[in-house]
Amino acid sequence: MSLKPKRVDFSQTWDILQQTVKGVITLADVPRSTWNDRFTDVYSLCVAYPEPLADRLYDETKHFLDDHVSELLLGVSKQGDASLLQAYHSAWTEYSQGIDYLHQLYLYLNQQHIKKQKTTEAEIIYGASCAAAADYQEQMEIGELGLDIWKRKMITPLKESLVSLLLAGIHGDRLGKARHATTDVICGVIQSFVRVEEYKKKGQLDLYQQIFEEPFLEDSGNFYAREASELLQKSDVSYYMEQVSWRFSQEELRCQKFLHSSSAPKVRQCCQEKMVAAHLSWLHTEADVMIENERRRDLSFLYPLLRPLPSGLAPLIRKLTAHITQQGLRAIGTLQGDNVHTQFVESMLDVHTKYYELIKAVFKGDQAFISALDKACSAVVNHQPASRQPARAAELLAKYCDSLLKKSSRGTTEGDVEEKLARSITVFKYVDDKDVFQKFYARMLAKRLIHQQSQSMDAEEAMIDRLKQACGYEFTNKLHRMFTDMSVSADLNTKFSSNLREREGQGQKQLGIGFGVYVLQAGAWPLGLPPAPGPFHVPQQLEQSIQAFETFYHAQFSGRKLTWLHPLCQGELKLNYLKRPYLVTVQTYQMALLLLFEQCDTLPCKEAAMSLGVSQEQLEKHVVSLIDCKLLKKSPDGELGEETTLMLNLDYSNKRTKFRVTAALQREGPQDAETTHRSVDHDRKLYLQAAIVRIMKSRKLLRHNQLVQEVLGQSKITFAPSIGMIKKCIEALIDKQYIERTANSSDEYSYVA
Amino acid sequence: MAESVQDNVERGDGDNVKTENFFTLKKWNAVAMWSWDVECDTCAICRVQVMDACLRCQAESKKDFYGKQDCVVVWGECNHSFHYCCMSLWVKQNNRCPLCQQEWSIQRMGK
Ligand SMILES: [Zn+2]
Ligand SMILES: [Zn+2]
Ligand SMILES: [Zn+2]
């Protein structure tokens, strides 16, 4: 074979070439050698001398293909509806393969002749090409030409019949009546609509969408609308949702089986529209009942149906929030008895766990539903039983922790306690006024520490760590300081003891009693003691210990003063005047009262009050506690008064030789809770001022609204301050000259260094 | 650590003393509160109680100020007292006591 251009007789060459073209397009057996010769012929024509014959070759080939497809059309349409699809499909299968081969046979024409003269992309964009010849028909590569001819000569005339047969076939498939053999045909025919335009640079799916997808979606819509209304008439919502879900999954499989992948979302949307969106308000009404009765199975069918719709889930989320709130309030609404705190926290946790599990199982842990749970729990926890009455969660939760951390005889293991405390953080996170909780917690912690009632220091510290993790260092700062005082006190006691021993060695008198002291830092301990009306006359037996310790303490520190908290002090007295000795633990006031009887047998209340330096009212409380435990007697019987005479009960006996007398006023009264709430207010102002100073120090210059926003942002983790309170704090800081209003604007502040 | 305080007490030996007394005091577990020995418990400069850290220290929420009281109190010769932090900033502008206008000089520091 020569590659040199030469004269070629077109008619003669084309006659021969045409035979092979026919063979190739009909998938007849073409020997390799013939193929090679014709391949060369295409080349020769394209490079013919004196003038290339490529254009003629193109035109003749086009003409040939036109005729060929027209002939095929004739054969296909002769078949009639019954086997039209089948006939089209086999013609297409042959033709599409044949045109692929032909394309290869014309390789030279395609690559050297047509590609070169093809309008470039840029020219298309700028519209610069072929302005002169509007009806100039651009040449296509042979493969594309073949498909284009198929489109015009085969699909266009047949499309109505083809599509209605396709739709009927798919309809049959939906009803379960399709014959298996037709699946391949339907699929193949639909694919042909895509294939014939696949070569295009854009709008590849135009034909498919226009002639098939559009009517298909319309038909499907009608089918599913009808299906939905039939279902509605004969079934309840449970069956309806099951059927719809089943339809959805079937239709998805059908899409994969027959359609182009781009149709799947459209089909899904069509189904959703007709079977879900069209009946949305009915489904929402039913959903309310499902949530009300917690029908988990129904809800797990409903959730995936509604999720894709833009406002599909919103009513469910609202309803679930209301439902959980209602259930929560019911759970904590009727609490009674001594352990209200335990009931409160554990009921709250039960509600939380129950609905958390439900959301995980039924709503796939959807974040929107988790938020609904949070919102509901927060509403329940912070619910105010009556207006102007503070929510009790903070106090109850603190009490719950207290009951777990206290030494108790009940058989709870340490692991048990740890787990319960860890779980209580769930409730803690919902408490709005975390600072109120902190106050109650601190008071109870103080009591546990001072009265040595803590079950375990490890558990105490682990709990404070949890609070710190949830709310930050500032939140637990005072709690840490209380712990620090405990260890500092331990050190002080050790030093004091050795100091005493030294002095003993130097001949000083010893104290004569066992003495230990906790020295607490004022401000860190929320002890809220009532102010003493006058100086309490400390029993002379204690005087020496107090003096010795104060001397020791002032030598250690400077600028400090000590205040003895007698209501918190306890002494151990040995009673020598009874048939057998008893060891009794009493509060300092009770101890002082008993010690008065060392000097006398009977004593009127009035005198006792004077000797102790306490009010009559105070004295009576302590007297009552000692009369109640039968250590004291009174005369006459009846109401205590200034003239009532007191005396020791010399016939006292007790099975136990070592016991404790309950101190007056040890039970936490409602008054305590009130003081706690009041001191919260003071602390909040200080917290806000510190926050404002901190913000202004880093920002230097801020507008009023920005400052308020930043303060709100910083404080929201512990409490929600009112705007009024923030304003007052800003004014206070302007007053103290920490910040000032700038000269140019009245609502802008600057930091004063 | 709380237990250790009370276990570590100085043991009295009242038992050895032969006594006709009705009562023998064996043990006293006391609780005391310490505070700065000041006339006014609020710092006149930042108006926060002297037992609490001053406003600036609270704003900075120093991580190491528990355990050790960093923000101590200072007394002037006039016997007025303030947070040391507050006063040391104050004297940079005005070396007089904000309460009595006497020239400021430190009498003692809290420890
Ligand atoms: Zn200050
Ligand atoms: Zn400071
Ligand atoms: Zn002064």
mmCIF file with all atom_site columns, N, CA and C in Angstrom, chain A residues 452 473 483 493-494 513-516 518 520 522 556 558-561 563 565 570-572 574 576 594 598 694 697 736 738 751, chain B residues 1-2 5-6 8-10 21-35 37 46 56 59-60 66 75 109 111:
data_model
loop_
_atom_site.group_PDB
_atom_site.id
_atom_site.type_symbol
_atom_site.label_atom_id
_atom_site.label_alt_id
_atom_site.label_comp_id
_atom_site.label_asym_id
_atom_site.label_entity_id
_atom_site.label_seq_id
_atom_site.pdbx_PDB_ins_code
_atom_site.Cartn_x
_atom_site.Cartn_y
_atom_site.Cartn_z
_atom_site.occupancy
_atom_site.B_iso_or_equiv
_atom_site.pdbx_formal_charge
_atom_site.auth_seq_id
_atom_site.auth_comp_id
_atom_site.auth_asym_id
_atom_site.auth_atom_id
_atom_site.pdbx_PDB_model_num
ATOM 1   N N  . GLN A 1 452 ? -17.073 15.877 109.097 1.00 0.00 ? 452 GLN A N  1
ATOM 2   C CA . GLN A 1 452 ? -16.428 14.620 108.675 1.00 0.00 ? 452 GLN A CA 1
ATOM 3   C C  . GLN A 1 452 ? -17.443 13.575 108.238 1.00 0.00 ? 452 GLN A C  1
ATOM 4   N N  . TYR A 1 473 ? -13.184 26.399 85.438  1.00 0.00 ? 473 TYR A N  1
ATOM 5   C CA . TYR A 1 473 ? -12.433 26.537 86.673  1.00 0.00 ? 473 TYR A CA 1
ATOM 6   C C  . TYR A 1 473 ? -13.058 27.508 87.665  1.00 0.00 ? 473 TYR A C  1
ATOM 7   N N  . PHE A 1 483 ? -11.364 22.701 99.993  1.00 0.00 ? 483 PHE A N  1
ATOM 8   C CA . PHE A 1 483 ? -10.483 21.532 100.151 1.00 0.00 ? 483 PHE A CA 1
ATOM 9   C C  . PHE A 1 483 ? -9.104  21.949 100.637 1.00 0.00 ? 483 PHE A C  1
ATOM 10  N N  . ASN A 1 493 ? -2.596  21.809 112.575 1.00 0.00 ? 493 ASN A N  1
ATOM 11  C CA . ASN A 1 493 ? -2.788  20.996 113.777 1.00 0.00 ? 493 ASN A CA 1
ATOM 12  C C  . ASN A 1 493 ? -1.525  20.224 114.156 1.00 0.00 ? 493 ASN A C  1
ATOM 13  N N  . THR A 1 494 ? -0.864  19.694 113.140 1.00 0.00 ? 494 THR A N  1
ATOM 14  C CA . THR A 1 494 ? 0.373   18.964 113.405 1.00 0.00 ? 494 THR A CA 1
ATOM 15  C C  . THR A 1 494 ? 1.421   19.896 114.024 1.00 0.00 ? 494 THR A C  1
ATOM 16  N N  . ILE A 1 513 ? -7.031  18.838 127.365 1.00 0.00 ? 513 ILE A N  1
ATOM 17  C CA . ILE A 1 513 ? -8.075  18.209 126.533 1.00 0.00 ? 513 ILE A CA 1
ATOM 18  C C  . ILE A 1 513 ? -7.511  17.883 125.158 1.00 0.00 ? 513 ILE A C  1
ATOM 19  N N  . GLY A 1 514 ? -8.222  17.001 124.479 1.00 0.00 ? 514 GLY A N  1
ATOM 20  C CA . GLY A 1 514 ? -7.874  16.767 123.082 1.00 0.00 ? 514 GLY A CA 1
ATOM 21  C C  . GLY A 1 514 ? -8.378  17.948 122.271 1.00 0.00 ? 514 GLY A C  1
ATOM 22  N N  . PHE A 1 515 ? -7.514  18.551 121.495 1.00 0.00 ? 515 PHE A N  1
ATOM 23  C CA . PHE A 1 515 ? -7.922  19.749 120.766 1.00 0.00 ? 515 PHE A CA 1
ATOM 24  C C  . PHE A 1 515 ? -7.564  19.648 119.286 1.00 0.00 ? 515 PHE A C  1
ATOM 25  N N  . GLY A 1 516 ? -8.528  19.933 118.450 1.00 0.00 ? 516 GLY A N  1
ATOM 26  C CA . GLY A 1 516 ? -8.253  19.992 117.014 1.00 0.00 ? 516 GLY A CA 1
ATOM 27  C C  . GLY A 1 516 ? -9.078  21.114 116.417 1.00 0.00 ? 516 GLY A C  1
ATOM 28  N N  . TYR A 1 518 ? -10.357 23.279 112.685 1.00 0.00 ? 518 TYR A N  1
ATOM 29  C CA . TYR A 1 518 ? -10.345 23.634 111.262 1.00 0.00 ? 518 TYR A CA 1
ATOM 30  C C  . TYR A 1 518 ? -10.308 25.147 111.157 1.00 0.00 ? 518 TYR A C  1
ATOM 31  N N  . LEU A 1 520 ? -10.909 28.024 108.648 1.00 0.00 ? 520 LEU A N  1
ATOM 32  C CA . LEU A 1 520 ? -11.524 28.223 107.337 1.00 0.00 ? 520 LEU A CA 1
ATOM 33  C C  . LEU A 1 520 ? -11.328 29.658 106.875 1.00 0.00 ? 520 LEU A C  1
ATOM 34  N N  . ALA A 1 522 ? -12.544 32.952 105.477 1.00 0.00 ? 522 ALA A N  1
ATOM 35  C CA . ALA A 1 522 ? -13.836 33.630 105.309 1.00 0.00 ? 522 ALA A CA 1
ATOM 36  C C  . ALA A 1 522 ? -14.045 33.928 103.833 1.00 0.00 ? 522 ALA A C  1
ATOM 37  N N  . GLN A 1 556 ? 2.223   32.585 113.142 1.00 0.00 ? 556 GLN A N  1
ATOM 38  C CA . GLN A 1 556 ? 2.379   32.028 111.792 1.00 0.00 ? 556 GLN A CA 1
ATOM 39  C C  . GLN A 1 556 ? 1.996   33.036 110.708 1.00 0.00 ? 556 GLN A C  1
ATOM 40  N N  . SER A 1 558 ? 0.274   37.084 109.617 1.00 0.00 ? 558 SER A N  1
ATOM 41  C CA . SER A 1 558 ? 0.093   38.431 110.124 1.00 0.00 ? 558 SER A CA 1
ATOM 42  C C  . SER A 1 558 ? -1.107  39.085 109.455 1.00 0.00 ? 558 SER A C  1
ATOM 43  N N  . GLY A 1 559 ? -1.725  39.991 110.181 1.00 0.00 ? 559 GLY A N  1
ATOM 44  C CA . GLY A 1 559 ? -2.862  40.730 109.654 1.00 0.00 ? 559 GLY A CA 1
ATOM 45  C C  . GLY A 1 559 ? -4.155  39.940 109.674 1.00 0.00 ? 559 GLY A C  1
ATOM 46  N N  . ARG A 1 560 ? -4.144  38.794 110.335 1.00 0.00 ? 560 ARG A N  1
ATOM 47  C CA . ARG A 1 560 ? -5.356  37.970 110.335 1.00 0.00 ? 560 ARG A CA 1
ATOM 48  C C  . ARG A 1 560 ? -6.023  37.977 111.694 1.00 0.00 ? 560 ARG A C  1
ATOM 49  N N  . LYS A 1 561 ? -7.340  37.765 111.672 1.00 0.00 ? 561 LYS A N  1
ATOM 50  C CA . LYS A 1 561 ? -8.017  37.539 112.953 1.00 0.00 ? 561 LYS A CA 1
ATOM 51  C C  . LYS A 1 561 ? -8.836  36.260 112.848 1.00 0.00 ? 561 LYS A C  1
ATOM 52  N N  . THR A 1 563 ? -12.157 34.029 114.125 1.00 0.00 ? 563 THR A N  1
ATOM 53  C CA . THR A 1 563 ? -13.471 34.056 114.750 1.00 0.00 ? 563 THR A CA 1
ATOM 54  C C  . THR A 1 563 ? -13.865 32.613 115.001 1.00 0.00 ? 563 THR A C  1
ATOM 55  N N  . LEU A 1 565 ? -16.252 29.648 115.442 1.00 0.00 ? 565 LEU A N  1
ATOM 56  C CA . LEU A 1 565 ? -17.623 29.358 115.011 1.00 0.00 ? 565 LEU A CA 1
ATOM 57  C C  . LEU A 1 565 ? -18.235 28.308 115.946 1.00 0.00 ? 565 LEU A C  1
ATOM 58  N N  . GLN A 1 570 ? -17.663 21.082 118.276 1.00 0.00 ? 570 GLN A N  1
ATOM 59  C CA . GLN A 1 570 ? -18.236 19.990 119.056 1.00 0.00 ? 570 GLN A CA 1
ATOM 60  C C  . GLN A 1 570 ? -17.264 19.527 120.122 1.00 0.00 ? 570 GLN A C  1
ATOM 61  N N  . GLY A 1 571 ? -17.824 19.168 121.280 1.00 0.00 ? 571 GLY A N  1
ATOM 62  C CA . GLY A 1 571 ? -16.962 18.672 122.344 1.00 0.00 ? 571 GLY A CA 1
ATOM 63  C C  . GLY A 1 571 ? -17.415 17.301 122.799 1.00 0.00 ? 571 GLY A C  1
ATOM 64  N N  . GLU A 1 572 ? -16.485 16.598 123.446 1.00 0.00 ? 572 GLU A N  1
ATOM 65  C CA . GLU A 1 572 ? -16.833 15.293 123.979 1.00 0.00 ? 572 GLU A CA 1
ATOM 66  C C  . GLU A 1 572 ? -16.727 15.399 125.505 1.00 0.00 ? 572 GLU A C  1
ATOM 67  N N  . LYS A 1 574 ? -17.336 13.690 129.326 1.00 0.00 ? 574 LYS A N  1
ATOM 68  C CA . LYS A 1 574 ? -17.547 12.450 130.053 1.00 0.00 ? 574 LYS A CA 1
ATOM 69  C C  . LYS A 1 574 ? -18.437 12.776 131.251 1.00 0.00 ? 574 LYS A C  1
ATOM 70  N N  . ASN A 1 576 ? -19.680 11.970 134.778 1.00 0.00 ? 576 ASN A N  1
ATOM 71  C CA . ASN A 1 576 ? -19.194 11.161 135.913 1.00 0.00 ? 576 ASN A CA 1
ATOM 72  C C  . ASN A 1 576 ? -20.248 10.973 136.995 1.00 0.00 ? 576 ASN A C  1
ATOM 73  N N  . LEU A 1 594 ? -24.263 22.503 129.992 1.00 0.00 ? 594 LEU A N  1
ATOM 74  C CA . LEU A 1 594 ? -24.085 21.384 130.928 1.00 0.00 ? 594 LEU A CA 1
ATOM 75  C C  . LEU A 1 594 ? -23.040 21.699 131.993 1.00 0.00 ? 594 LEU A C  1
ATOM 76  N N  . GLU A 1 598 ? -21.807 22.085 137.019 1.00 0.00 ? 598 GLU A N  1
ATOM 77  C CA . GLU A 1 598 ? -20.658 21.702 137.845 1.00 0.00 ? 598 GLU A CA 1
ATOM 78  C C  . GLU A 1 598 ? -20.706 22.481 139.163 1.00 0.00 ? 598 GLU A C  1
ATOM 79  N N  . ARG A 1 694 ? -12.759 42.119 82.400  1.00 0.00 ? 694 ARG A N  1
ATOM 80  C CA . ARG A 1 694 ? -11.962 41.214 81.569  1.00 0.00 ? 694 ARG A CA 1
ATOM 81  C C  . ARG A 1 694 ? -12.163 41.521 80.079  1.00 0.00 ? 694 ARG A C  1
ATOM 82  N N  . LYS A 1 697 ? -10.726 44.947 79.178  1.00 0.00 ? 697 LYS A N  1
ATOM 83  C CA . LYS A 1 697 ? -9.267  44.975 79.220  1.00 0.00 ? 697 LYS A CA 1
ATOM 84  C C  . LYS A 1 697 ? -8.704  44.449 77.900  1.00 0.00 ? 697 LYS A C  1
ATOM 85  N N  . LYS A 1 736 ? -16.575 53.444 89.507  1.00 0.00 ? 736 LYS A N  1
ATOM 86  C CA . LYS A 1 736 ? -15.292 53.086 90.136  1.00 0.00 ? 736 LYS A CA 1
ATOM 87  C C  . LYS A 1 736 ? -14.114 53.395 89.228  1.00 0.00 ? 736 LYS A C  1
ATOM 88  N N  . TYR A 1 738 ? -13.210 52.060 86.342  1.00 0.00 ? 738 TYR A N  1
ATOM 89  C CA . TYR A 1 738 ? -12.544 50.975 85.610  1.00 0.00 ? 738 TYR A CA 1
ATOM 90  C C  . TYR A 1 738 ? -12.746 51.173 84.115  1.00 0.00 ? 738 TYR A C  1
ATOM 91  N N  . TYR A 1 751 ? -11.653 51.280 78.188  1.00 0.00 ? 751 TYR A N  1
ATOM 92  C CA . TYR A 1 751 ? -11.039 50.706 79.392  1.00 0.00 ? 751 TYR A CA 1
ATOM 93  C C  . TYR A 1 751 ? -10.080 51.709 80.013  1.00 0.00 ? 751 TYR A C  1
ATOM 94  N N  . MET B 2 1   ? -8.100  13.516 103.956 1.00 0.00 ? 1   MET B N  1
ATOM 95  C CA . MET B 2 1   ? -7.321  14.570 104.567 1.00 0.00 ? 1   MET B CA 1
ATOM 96  C C  . MET B 2 1   ? -8.098  15.251 105.694 1.00 0.00 ? 1   MET B C  1
ATOM 97  N N  . ALA B 2 2   ? -9.462  15.253 105.592 1.00 0.00 ? 2   ALA B N  1
ATOM 98  C CA . ALA B 2 2   ? -10.246 15.884 106.647 1.00 0.00 ? 2   ALA B CA 1
ATOM 99  C C  . ALA B 2 2   ? -10.148 15.088 107.944 1.00 0.00 ? 2   ALA B C  1
ATOM 100 N N  . VAL B 2 5   ? -7.157  15.741 110.511 1.00 0.00 ? 5   VAL B N  1
ATOM 101 C CA . VAL B 2 5   ? -7.127  16.861 111.434 1.00 0.00 ? 5   VAL B CA 1
ATOM 102 C C  . VAL B 2 5   ? -7.571  16.436 112.821 1.00 0.00 ? 5   VAL B C  1
ATOM 103 N N  . GLN B 2 6   ? -8.708  15.700 112.816 1.00 0.00 ? 6   GLN B N  1
ATOM 104 C CA . GLN B 2 6   ? -9.289  15.400 114.109 1.00 0.00 ? 6   GLN B CA 1
ATOM 105 C C  . GLN B 2 6   ? -8.625  14.192 114.773 1.00 0.00 ? 6   GLN B C  1
ATOM 106 N N  . ASN B 2 8   ? -5.511  13.743 114.710 1.00 0.00 ? 8   ASN B N  1
ATOM 107 C CA . ASN B 2 8   ? -4.189  14.175 115.083 1.00 0.00 ? 8   ASN B CA 1
ATOM 108 C C  . ASN B 2 8   ? -4.224  15.117 116.291 1.00 0.00 ? 8   ASN B C  1
ATOM 109 N N  . VAL B 2 9   ? -5.313  15.037 117.060 1.00 0.00 ? 9   VAL B N  1
ATOM 110 C CA . VAL B 2 9   ? -5.456  16.023 118.131 1.00 0.00 ? 9   VAL B CA 1
ATOM 111 C C  . VAL B 2 9   ? -4.556  15.697 119.312 1.00 0.00 ? 9   VAL B C  1
ATOM 112 N N  . GLU B 2 10  ? -4.327  16.740 120.052 1.00 0.00 ? 10  GLU B N  1
ATOM 113 C CA . GLU B 2 10  ? -3.554  16.558 121.275 1.00 0.00 ? 10  GLU B CA 1
ATOM 114 C C  . GLU B 2 10  ? -4.430  15.832 122.290 1.00 0.00 ? 10  GLU B C  1
ATOM 115 N N  . ASN B 2 21  ? -15.322 15.851 139.969 1.00 0.00 ? 21  ASN B N  1
ATOM 116 C CA . ASN B 2 21  ? -16.147 16.638 139.046 1.00 0.00 ? 21  ASN B CA 1
ATOM 117 C C  . ASN B 2 21  ? -17.254 15.814 138.416 1.00 0.00 ? 21  ASN B C  1
ATOM 118 N N  . PHE B 2 22  ? -18.378 16.515 138.124 1.00 0.00 ? 22  PHE B N  1
ATOM 119 C CA . PHE B 2 22  ? -19.480 15.899 137.399 1.00 0.00 ? 22  PHE B CA 1
ATOM 120 C C  . PHE B 2 22  ? -19.078 15.579 135.965 1.00 0.00 ? 22  PHE B C  1
ATOM 121 N N  . PHE B 2 23  ? -18.330 16.546 135.370 1.00 0.00 ? 23  PHE B N  1
ATOM 122 C CA . PHE B 2 23  ? -17.998 16.438 133.943 1.00 0.00 ? 23  PHE B CA 1
ATOM 123 C C  . PHE B 2 23  ? -16.499 16.432 133.731 1.00 0.00 ? 23  PHE B C  1
ATOM 124 N N  . THR B 2 24  ? -16.056 15.654 132.767 1.00 0.00 ? 24  THR B N  1
ATOM 125 C CA . THR B 2 24  ? -14.669 15.781 132.321 1.00 0.00 ? 24  THR B CA 1
ATOM 126 C C  . THR B 2 24  ? -14.703 16.120 130.841 1.00 0.00 ? 24  THR B C  1
ATOM 127 N N  . LEU B 2 25  ? -14.076 17.207 130.452 1.00 0.00 ? 25  LEU B N  1
ATOM 128 C CA . LEU B 2 25  ? -14.007 17.582 129.043 1.00 0.00 ? 25  LEU B CA 1
ATOM 129 C C  . LEU B 2 25  ? -12.871 16.806 128.385 1.00 0.00 ? 25  LEU B C  1
ATOM 130 N N  . LYS B 2 26  ? -13.230 15.937 127.470 1.00 0.00 ? 26  LYS B N  1
ATOM 131 C CA . LYS B 2 26  ? -12.228 15.061 126.871 1.00 0.00 ? 26  LYS B CA 1
ATOM 132 C C  . LYS B 2 26  ? -11.617 15.666 125.613 1.00 0.00 ? 26  LYS B C  1
ATOM 133 N N  . LYS B 2 27  ? -12.473 16.260 124.815 1.00 0.00 ? 27  LYS B N  1
ATOM 134 C CA . LYS B 2 27  ? -12.022 16.583 123.474 1.00 0.00 ? 27  LYS B CA 1
ATOM 135 C C  . LYS B 2 27  ? -12.798 17.787 122.992 1.00 0.00 ? 27  LYS B C  1
ATOM 136 N N  . TRP B 2 28  ? -12.142 18.642 122.213 1.00 0.00 ? 28  TRP B N  1
ATOM 137 C CA . TRP B 2 28  ? -12.897 19.739 121.599 1.00 0.00 ? 28  TRP B CA 1
ATOM 138 C C  . TRP B 2 28  ? -12.479 19.874 120.132 1.00 0.00 ? 28  TRP B C  1
ATOM 139 N N  . ASN B 2 29  ? -13.419 19.648 119.250 1.00 0.00 ? 29  ASN B N  1
ATOM 140 C CA . ASN B 2 29  ? -13.148 19.823 117.814 1.00 0.00 ? 29  ASN B CA 1
ATOM 141 C C  . ASN B 2 29  ? -13.706 21.169 117.390 1.00 0.00 ? 29  ASN B C  1
ATOM 142 N N  . ALA B 2 30  ? -12.804 22.109 117.220 1.00 0.00 ? 30  ALA B N  1
ATOM 143 C CA . ALA B 2 30  ? -13.244 23.480 117.009 1.00 0.00 ? 30  ALA B CA 1
ATOM 144 C C  . ALA B 2 30  ? -13.221 23.854 115.529 1.00 0.00 ? 30  ALA B C  1
ATOM 145 N N  . VAL B 2 31  ? -13.998 24.862 115.203 1.00 0.00 ? 31  VAL B N  1
ATOM 146 C CA . VAL B 2 31  ? -13.969 25.429 113.853 1.00 0.00 ? 31  VAL B CA 1
ATOM 147 C C  . VAL B 2 31  ? -13.803 26.931 114.010 1.00 0.00 ? 31  VAL B C  1
ATOM 148 N N  . ALA B 2 32  ? -12.815 27.488 113.289 1.00 0.00 ? 32  ALA B N  1
ATOM 149 C CA . ALA B 2 32  ? -12.603 28.927 113.348 1.00 0.00 ? 32  ALA B CA 1
ATOM 150 C C  . ALA B 2 32  ? -12.516 29.468 111.936 1.00 0.00 ? 32  ALA B C  1
ATOM 151 N N  . MET B 2 33  ? -12.818 30.730 111.806 1.00 0.00 ? 33  MET B N  1
ATOM 152 C CA . MET B 2 33  ? -12.768 31.374 110.499 1.00 0.00 ? 33  MET B CA 1
ATOM 153 C C  . MET B 2 33  ? -11.704 32.439 110.563 1.00 0.00 ? 33  MET B C  1
ATOM 154 N N  . TRP B 2 34  ? -10.833 32.489 109.573 1.00 0.00 ? 34  TRP B N  1
ATOM 155 C CA . TRP B 2 34  ? -9.869  33.590 109.581 1.00 0.00 ? 34  TRP B CA 1
ATOM 156 C C  . TRP B 2 34  ? -10.268 34.629 108.553 1.00 0.00 ? 34  TRP B C  1
ATOM 157 N N  . SER B 2 35  ? -10.014 35.873 108.889 1.00 0.00 ? 35  SER B N  1
ATOM 158 C CA . SER B 2 35  ? -10.235 36.953 107.922 1.00 0.00 ? 35  SER B CA 1
ATOM 159 C C  . SER B 2 35  ? -9.192  38.026 108.198 1.00 0.00 ? 35  SER B C  1
ATOM 160 N N  . ASP B 2 37  ? -7.661  41.328 109.434 1.00 0.00 ? 37  ASP B N  1
ATOM 161 C CA . ASP B 2 37  ? -8.043  42.117 110.599 1.00 0.00 ? 37  ASP B CA 1
ATOM 162 C C  . ASP B 2 37  ? -8.191  43.576 110.169 1.00 0.00 ? 37  ASP B C  1
ATOM 163 N N  . CYS B 2 46  ? -11.770 48.942 94.789  1.00 0.00 ? 46  CYS B N  1
ATOM 164 C CA . CYS B 2 46  ? -12.533 48.124 93.828  1.00 0.00 ? 46  CYS B CA 1
ATOM 165 C C  . CYS B 2 46  ? -13.904 47.741 94.367  1.00 0.00 ? 46  CYS B C  1
ATOM 166 N N  . ARG B 2 56  ? -9.718  43.058 89.588  1.00 0.00 ? 56  ARG B N  1
ATOM 167 C CA . ARG B 2 56  ? -8.825  42.735 88.474  1.00 0.00 ? 56  ARG B CA 1
ATOM 168 C C  . ARG B 2 56  ? -8.344  41.282 88.549  1.00 0.00 ? 56  ARG B C  1
ATOM 169 N N  . ALA B 2 59  ? -11.104 39.198 87.373  1.00 0.00 ? 59  ALA B N  1
ATOM 170 C CA . ALA B 2 59  ? -11.293 39.299 85.927  1.00 0.00 ? 59  ALA B CA 1
ATOM 171 C C  . ALA B 2 59  ? -10.271 38.425 85.209  1.00 0.00 ? 59  ALA B C  1
ATOM 172 N N  . GLU B 2 60  ? -9.051  38.398 85.770  1.00 0.00 ? 60  GLU B N  1
ATOM 173 C CA . GLU B 2 60  ? -8.019  37.580 85.127  1.00 0.00 ? 60  GLU B CA 1
ATOM 174 C C  . GLU B 2 60  ? -8.159  36.111 85.493  1.00 0.00 ? 60  GLU B C  1
ATOM 175 N N  . TYR B 2 66  ? -5.930  29.790 93.931  1.00 0.00 ? 66  TYR B N  1
ATOM 176 C CA . TYR B 2 66  ? -6.469  29.052 95.075  1.00 0.00 ? 66  TYR B CA 1
ATOM 177 C C  . TYR B 2 66  ? -5.319  28.310 95.727  1.00 0.00 ? 66  TYR B C  1
ATOM 178 N N  . TRP B 2 75  ? -1.999  47.373 104.850 1.00 0.00 ? 75  TRP B N  1
ATOM 179 C CA . TRP B 2 75  ? -2.453  48.410 105.784 1.00 0.00 ? 75  TRP B CA 1
ATOM 180 C C  . TRP B 2 75  ? -1.514  49.605 105.684 1.00 0.00 ? 75  TRP B C  1
ATOM 181 N N  . MET B 2 109 ? 1.774   44.189 105.771 1.00 0.00 ? 109 MET B N  1
ATOM 182 C CA . MET B 2 109 ? 1.121   43.428 104.705 1.00 0.00 ? 109 MET B CA 1
ATOM 183 C C  . MET B 2 109 ? 0.512   42.168 105.320 1.00 0.00 ? 109 MET B C  1
ATOM 184 N N  . LYS B 2 111 ? -0.398  38.227 105.542 1.00 0.00 ? 111 LYS B N  1
ATOM 185 C CA . LYS B 2 111 ? 0.314   37.005 105.145 1.00 0.00 ? 111 LYS B CA 1
ATOM 186 C C  . LYS B 2 111 ? -0.499  35.792 105.548 1.00 0.00 ? 111 LYS B C  1
#
